Coordinates of C-alpha atoms in Angstrom, one line a residue:
M28 CA 39.3 25.6 200.4
K29 CA 41.5 28.0 202.2
D30 CA 41.0 26.5 205.6
L31 CA 41.8 22.9 203.9
T32 CA 42.7 20.7 207.4
R33 CA 42.7 17.6 208.1
R34 CA 40.2 17.2 209.7
S35 CA 37.6 18.2 207.0
F36 CA 38.8 15.2 205.0
L37 CA 37.0 12.7 207.7
K38 CA 34.2 12.5 206.0
G39 CA 35.5 11.2 202.9
A40 CA 37.2 7.9 205.2
A41 CA 35.2 5.4 204.6
A42 CA 35.8 5.6 200.9
T43 CA 39.8 5.4 201.7
S44 CA 40.3 2.7 204.3
A45 CA 39.8 0.2 202.4
V46 CA 43.4 1.4 201.1
V47 CA 44.2 2.0 204.6
A48 CA 44.0 -1.0 205.9
G49 CA 47.1 -2.4 206.2
S50 CA 49.4 0.6 204.9
A51 CA 51.2 -0.1 207.7
A52 CA 51.8 -3.5 206.9
L53 CA 53.1 -2.0 203.5
A54 CA 55.5 0.6 204.8
G55 CA 58.5 -0.6 202.5
C56 CA 60.6 -2.8 204.9
S57 CA 59.5 -6.2 205.7
S58 CA 60.1 -7.2 209.9
N59 CA 63.3 -8.9 210.7
D60 CA 64.9 -9.3 214.1
A61 CA 67.5 -7.7 213.0
G62 CA 68.4 -4.8 215.7
S63 CA 66.3 -5.6 218.4
A64 CA 65.2 -2.8 220.7
S65 CA 67.8 -1.6 222.7
S66 CA 69.3 2.4 223.3
S67 CA 72.1 4.2 222.7
A68 CA 74.4 5.9 225.4
A69 CA 74.3 9.8 224.8
S70 CA 77.2 11.4 222.3
S71 CA 80.0 13.6 224.6
S72 CA 79.8 15.7 222.0
A73 CA 76.6 17.0 224.0
A74 CA 75.4 17.0 227.6
S75 CA 73.1 15.3 228.1
S76 CA 70.7 17.8 229.6
D77 CA 70.6 18.8 226.2
M78 CA 69.8 15.6 224.2
I79 CA 66.1 14.7 222.8
P80 CA 65.0 11.5 223.9
M81 CA 63.7 9.7 220.4
T82 CA 62.2 6.9 219.6
I83 CA 63.6 5.4 216.3
G84 CA 62.3 2.8 214.1
Y85 CA 62.9 1.0 211.5
W86 CA 61.5 -3.2 210.1
G87 CA 64.6 -3.6 208.4
G88 CA 64.7 -6.8 206.0
N89 CA 66.1 -4.9 203.4
C90 CA 68.0 -1.9 202.1
C91 CA 64.9 0.6 201.7
E92 CA 66.3 1.4 205.2
L93 CA 69.9 1.8 204.7
G94 CA 70.5 5.6 205.6
V95 CA 69.0 4.4 209.0
Y96 CA 70.9 1.6 209.6
V97 CA 74.1 4.5 208.7
A98 CA 72.6 6.5 211.1
I99 CA 72.5 3.8 214.2
E100 CA 75.7 2.4 213.4
N101 CA 77.8 6.3 213.3
E102 CA 75.7 7.3 215.6
C103 CA 73.9 9.8 213.4
F104 CA 71.6 10.9 216.5
Q105 CA 73.8 11.2 218.9
K106 CA 76.1 13.6 217.4
N107 CA 72.7 15.6 216.8
G108 CA 71.8 16.2 220.3
I109 CA 68.8 13.0 219.9
E110 CA 69.5 10.3 222.1
P111 CA 67.6 7.8 220.9
N112 CA 65.4 4.7 221.2
I113 CA 66.3 2.2 218.7
V114 CA 63.5 -0.1 218.2
T115 CA 62.1 -2.7 215.4
I116 CA 58.9 -1.6 213.9
T117 CA 55.5 -4.7 215.0
S118 CA 52.6 -3.2 214.8
D119 CA 50.1 -0.4 213.2
T120 CA 52.7 2.9 212.7
S121 CA 49.0 4.8 212.9
Q122 CA 48.7 3.2 216.3
L123 CA 52.3 3.7 217.5
L124 CA 52.1 7.4 216.2
A125 CA 49.1 8.3 218.1
N126 CA 49.9 6.8 221.1
D127 CA 53.5 8.9 220.5
E128 CA 55.0 5.7 221.1
I129 CA 58.0 6.3 218.2
D130 CA 58.8 10.1 216.8
F131 CA 60.7 8.2 214.2
F132 CA 60.1 6.3 211.0
L133 CA 60.5 5.7 206.8
W134 CA 57.1 7.2 205.5
T135 CA 56.1 5.9 202.0
P136 CA 53.2 6.7 199.5
G137 CA 51.1 3.7 201.6
F138 CA 51.0 6.0 205.0
F139 CA 49.8 9.3 202.9
L140 CA 46.5 8.8 203.4
S141 CA 46.2 7.6 207.2
W142 CA 47.3 11.2 207.1
L143 CA 44.2 12.3 205.8
Q144 CA 42.7 10.3 208.8
G145 CA 44.4 12.2 211.6
A146 CA 47.9 10.3 211.9
N147 CA 50.5 12.7 213.4
A148 CA 53.4 13.4 211.7
K149 CA 55.0 15.3 209.5
L150 CA 58.0 14.7 206.5
I151 CA 60.4 16.7 206.9
D152 CA 63.1 16.0 204.4
T153 CA 63.3 13.1 202.0
M154 CA 65.1 9.9 202.1
H155 CA 65.4 7.7 198.8
T156 CA 63.5 6.8 195.4
G157 CA 62.6 3.1 194.2
C158 CA 61.6 0.7 195.8
W159 CA 58.7 -1.2 194.0
S160 CA 57.9 -3.3 191.2
G161 CA 55.7 -5.3 189.4
I162 CA 56.9 -9.1 187.3
T163 CA 55.1 -11.3 185.4
L164 CA 56.0 -14.1 183.2
E165 CA 57.1 -13.7 178.7
G166 CA 54.2 -14.5 177.1
N167 CA 51.9 -12.9 179.8
G168 CA 51.6 -10.5 177.3
I169 CA 52.2 -7.4 179.9
D170 CA 55.5 -5.2 179.0
S171 CA 54.0 -2.3 181.1
A172 CA 51.4 -1.0 183.6
A173 CA 49.2 0.3 180.7
D174 CA 48.4 -3.9 179.1
L175 CA 47.0 -4.8 183.0
K176 CA 43.4 -3.7 181.6
G177 CA 41.3 -7.1 182.4
K178 CA 44.6 -8.9 183.4
K179 CA 44.6 -10.9 187.1
V180 CA 47.2 -9.2 189.6
G181 CA 48.3 -11.0 192.6
C182 CA 49.4 -8.6 195.6
T183 CA 49.5 -8.9 199.3
G184 CA 46.5 -6.1 199.9
M185 CA 44.8 -3.4 198.0
S186 CA 46.6 -1.0 199.8
G187 CA 50.5 0.4 199.7
P188 CA 52.6 2.0 197.5
S189 CA 52.6 -0.7 194.8
Y190 CA 48.8 -0.7 194.2
V191 CA 48.8 2.4 194.2
E192 CA 51.6 2.9 191.9
S193 CA 50.4 0.1 189.9
N194 CA 46.9 2.0 189.4
A195 CA 48.7 5.0 188.6
L196 CA 50.8 4.0 185.9
Y197 CA 48.2 2.5 184.8
S198 CA 45.4 5.1 185.1
R199 CA 48.1 7.7 183.0
A200 CA 48.8 5.4 180.4
T201 CA 45.5 4.6 179.5
G202 CA 42.9 7.0 180.6
G203 CA 40.9 4.7 183.0
K204 CA 40.9 3.0 186.4
G205 CA 43.0 0.4 187.9
S206 CA 41.1 -0.3 190.4
E207 CA 37.9 -0.7 188.0
D208 CA 39.9 -2.3 185.3
I209 CA 42.2 -4.5 186.4
E210 CA 41.1 -8.0 188.2
W211 CA 43.2 -7.8 191.9
V212 CA 43.3 -10.6 193.6
V213 CA 44.9 -10.9 197.3
Y214 CA 47.3 -13.4 198.2
D215 CA 49.3 -13.8 201.5
G216 CA 53.1 -12.6 200.5
T217 CA 54.3 -16.3 200.2
L218 CA 51.9 -17.7 197.5
L219 CA 52.5 -14.6 195.3
L220 CA 55.1 -15.8 193.3
Q221 CA 53.4 -19.9 193.0
A222 CA 50.2 -17.8 192.0
L223 CA 52.1 -16.2 189.3
K224 CA 53.8 -19.6 188.4
D225 CA 50.7 -21.4 188.1
G226 CA 48.7 -18.6 186.1
E227 CA 46.2 -17.9 188.6
V228 CA 47.3 -14.6 188.4
D229 CA 49.3 -12.9 185.3
A230 CA 51.4 -10.8 187.4
I231 CA 52.0 -9.4 191.0
I232 CA 53.5 -6.5 192.7
G233 CA 55.3 -5.8 195.7
I234 CA 58.7 -4.6 197.3
D235 CA 61.6 -5.1 194.9
S236 CA 63.7 -6.8 197.8
T237 CA 61.1 -9.4 197.6
L238 CA 61.1 -9.4 193.8
Y239 CA 63.8 -9.3 192.3
P240 CA 65.2 -12.6 194.0
Q241 CA 61.8 -13.9 192.4
V242 CA 63.6 -12.5 188.7
K243 CA 66.4 -14.5 189.3
E244 CA 64.8 -17.8 191.0
T245 CA 62.2 -18.2 188.7
E246 CA 62.7 -18.8 184.7
G247 CA 60.9 -16.2 181.8
A248 CA 60.3 -13.5 184.7
K249 CA 60.8 -10.1 184.1
F250 CA 59.4 -6.7 185.0
F251 CA 57.2 -4.8 183.7
F252 CA 57.1 -1.7 186.1
I253 CA 60.4 0.0 188.2
S254 CA 59.3 2.2 190.4
A255 CA 63.1 3.7 190.6
E256 CA 62.5 3.6 186.9
E257 CA 59.0 5.1 185.5
L258 CA 59.1 7.0 188.9
A259 CA 62.9 8.2 189.2
D260 CA 62.0 11.6 189.0
Y261 CA 60.2 12.0 192.5
Y262 CA 61.2 10.3 196.1
C263 CA 59.3 7.8 197.5
C264 CA 60.7 8.1 200.9
F265 CA 60.7 10.8 203.0
I266 CA 62.1 11.3 206.9
C267 CA 58.9 11.8 208.7
C268 CA 58.7 12.9 212.4
N269 CA 55.8 12.8 214.5
T270 CA 53.9 15.6 214.9
H271 CA 53.9 15.8 219.2
T272 CA 57.4 15.7 219.1
L273 CA 57.9 18.8 216.3
E274 CA 55.8 21.0 219.3
K275 CA 57.0 18.9 222.0
H276 CA 60.9 19.8 220.8
P277 CA 60.8 22.6 218.5
E278 CA 64.8 21.8 217.5
A279 CA 63.7 18.0 217.0
G280 CA 62.7 18.7 213.6
D281 CA 66.4 20.1 212.8
R282 CA 68.5 17.8 214.9
L283 CA 66.3 14.9 213.1
A284 CA 67.1 15.8 209.5
K285 CA 70.6 16.9 210.4
A286 CA 71.5 13.1 212.1
F287 CA 69.9 11.5 208.6
A288 CA 71.9 14.0 206.7
D289 CA 75.4 12.7 207.2
A290 CA 74.2 9.0 207.6
D291 CA 73.5 10.0 204.1
D292 CA 76.5 11.7 203.7
I293 CA 78.7 8.7 204.5
M294 CA 75.9 6.5 202.8
R295 CA 76.5 8.5 199.3
A296 CA 80.5 8.4 199.5
D297 CA 80.3 4.6 199.6
T298 CA 77.2 3.0 199.4
D299 CA 78.6 -0.6 198.7
A300 CA 80.3 0.0 202.2
A301 CA 76.8 1.1 203.5
V302 CA 75.4 -2.3 202.1
E303 CA 78.0 -4.3 202.8
M304 CA 77.4 -3.4 207.1
A305 CA 73.7 -3.8 206.9
I306 CA 74.4 -7.2 205.8
E307 CA 77.1 -7.7 208.0
K308 CA 74.9 -6.4 211.3
G309 CA 71.5 -8.3 210.0
Y310 CA 69.5 -5.3 209.3
T311 CA 69.3 -7.0 205.9
V312 CA 68.6 -10.8 204.6
G313 CA 71.8 -10.7 202.4
K314 CA 71.2 -13.5 200.2
Y315 CA 71.6 -11.8 197.1
P316 CA 74.7 -8.9 198.0
A317 CA 74.9 -7.9 194.6
I318 CA 71.4 -7.8 194.3
E319 CA 71.1 -5.4 197.2
K320 CA 73.9 -3.5 195.8
G321 CA 72.2 -2.8 193.2
L322 CA 69.0 -1.7 194.7
A323 CA 70.4 0.9 196.9
A324 CA 72.2 2.0 193.0
N325 CA 68.9 2.3 192.4
Y326 CA 67.4 4.3 195.0
L327 CA 69.9 7.5 194.7
Y328 CA 69.3 8.4 198.4
G329 CA 69.4 12.0 198.7
H330 CA 69.1 14.9 201.3
G331 CA 68.9 18.5 201.6
N332 CA 67.1 19.6 197.6
E333 CA 63.9 21.5 199.0
Q334 CA 62.7 21.8 195.6
D335 CA 62.7 17.8 195.0
F336 CA 61.0 17.8 198.8
W337 CA 57.9 19.6 197.7
D338 CA 57.9 18.1 194.2
S339 CA 58.2 14.3 195.3
I340 CA 55.3 15.3 197.7
Y341 CA 52.7 16.3 195.4
E342 CA 53.2 13.7 192.9
R343 CA 52.7 11.4 195.5
W344 CA 49.2 12.6 196.5
D345 CA 48.3 13.1 192.4
E346 CA 49.2 9.4 191.8
L347 CA 46.6 9.3 194.2
R348 CA 44.1 11.2 192.8
V349 CA 45.0 9.9 189.3
A350 CA 44.0 6.2 190.7
G351 CA 40.9 7.4 192.6
F352 CA 41.6 7.4 195.9
L353 CA 40.7 10.9 197.1
P354 CA 37.5 11.3 196.1
D355 CA 37.2 14.8 197.9
C356 CA 39.5 15.8 194.9
P357 CA 37.7 18.1 192.5
E358 CA 37.7 17.1 188.8
D359 CA 38.3 20.7 187.2
E360 CA 42.8 21.0 186.7
A361 CA 42.8 24.4 188.6
G362 CA 40.9 23.1 191.7
A363 CA 42.2 19.7 191.6
K364 CA 46.0 21.9 192.2
E365 CA 44.8 23.6 194.4
Y366 CA 43.8 21.0 196.8
L367 CA 46.5 18.6 196.2
Q368 CA 49.1 21.5 196.3
Q369 CA 47.1 22.4 199.9
L370 CA 47.8 18.4 200.7
T371 CA 51.4 18.8 200.1
E372 CA 51.8 21.8 202.3
G373 CA 49.8 19.9 205.2
I374 CA 52.3 16.5 204.9
G375 CA 55.6 18.8 205.0
E376 CA 57.2 20.9 207.7
W377 CA 60.9 21.7 205.4
H378 CA 64.2 20.5 207.6
G379 CA 65.9 19.7 205.2
D380 CA 67.9 23.5 204.9
V381 CA 70.2 21.8 207.3
G382 CA 72.2 20.1 205.5
A383 CA 71.9 22.7 202.9
E384 CA 75.9 23.0 202.3
T385 CA 76.1 18.8 201.3
A386 CA 72.1 18.8 199.1
A387 CA 71.5 16.0 196.7
K388 CA 71.9 17.2 193.0
P389 CA 68.2 17.6 191.8
L390 CA 67.0 14.0 190.6
K391 CA 66.5 14.7 187.6
E392 CA 70.3 15.3 187.2
Q393 CA 71.0 12.3 188.8
H394 CA 68.7 9.7 186.9
A395 CA 70.2 11.0 184.3
E396 CA 74.6 10.1 185.6
R397 CA 72.5 6.4 186.7
G398 CA 71.1 5.8 183.3
A399 CA 68.9 2.3 183.6
A400 CA 67.7 1.0 186.8
F401 CA 69.2 -2.1 187.7
G402 CA 67.0 -4.5 187.0
V403 CA 65.7 -3.0 183.6
D404 CA 67.7 -6.1 181.5
P405 CA 67.0 -9.4 184.0
D406 CA 69.9 -11.1 183.0
D407 CA 71.3 -8.8 185.1
I408 CA 69.9 -9.8 188.2
R409 CA 69.8 -13.5 186.8
N410 CA 73.9 -13.1 186.0
A411 CA 74.4 -11.0 189.9
E412 CA 76.7 -13.7 191.7
E413 CA 75.7 -15.1 195.4
R414 CA 78.0 -14.5 198.6
G415 CA 79.8 -17.7 198.6
E416 CA 78.8 -19.6 201.9
D417 CA 82.2 -21.5 202.2
D418 CA 84.2 -18.8 200.6
P419 CA 84.5 -16.2 203.3
E420 CA 86.0 -13.4 200.1
G421 CA 83.3 -14.2 198.0
A422 CA 81.5 -11.3 199.7
K423 CA 84.3 -9.2 197.9
S424 CA 83.4 -10.1 195.0
Y425 CA 79.8 -8.5 193.8
H426 CA 79.4 -7.0 190.4
Y427 CA 75.6 -5.6 188.9

């Protein structure tokens, strides 16, 4: 396995294509009209001839990409020698990468399998933990992913992080295979909650920004898993850079990582203020500011911790192995570890040391300091205040 490369996995593409297909649409952030395509002027701190032009893409709609919004609004890219073209993503990111139409987007576990099929991208630093969950109704007999055997679970597609994580949590807890033991039912996203209410499914999975409001609005709804709780010791979202960009501009990785390190430091200094900015500027929906702030607290945004970077990438590959999506992975423990380690080294290219002076604490320490994730107690969500449409000061009266 010393010559392991992405090309060697193409023979397994058929086995994983069902998971890869559609993963670009399930990256962790729903599309929004906020921040329509624009180009920002270069900062006076660097001559324009020294600037690296980069297309910075994001989906918008929730706090998953809060670091991106903060970087845009604080000109972190320009200050670090990047001339950004800011665009909202409305098409398949694999195609955008292949055509070199995008240089950065936030990468989640839903994209890992597309890397096996040749996506030209590298992970260069971490972004945050969290952002996927599953809900059910009281009385459905589901308290954790381990209870999903024989249950009907609604999803928007058998792909993406929530599907992978649900399967991995089930498989680790039971020794079974979620893809075989769970009856997955695919719905349009707008129909998922109604399917749960009507008893067509026993549970549904998806992104936090959708499910948290649904718990607030639905009597008897509760979480059976929250990735910011069950998987809080690992990052789920990463800073991703186009490999061709890294090859063309060797300094691009350091500049991009530093831009996000600067944004992350700003954001961690006052996360609530960052959320308020995102709502005010239209990057996020903003219907439930208290929920968005609770989620932002869950996500433990961090950069510059190399051990967590590599451990988190390895963990995400191992999730795919446990869930049965890496058919070429050896079954013996030693062979599997070697295989997963080579995948980890292949997809990662560490640049986070440029922000080492403000690097995040180890995630396990952050998790312990934070305590239980917002949402573990459904009443915290149900009691979260909304922004008063007729009260301009209402937006400053959040609690969670």
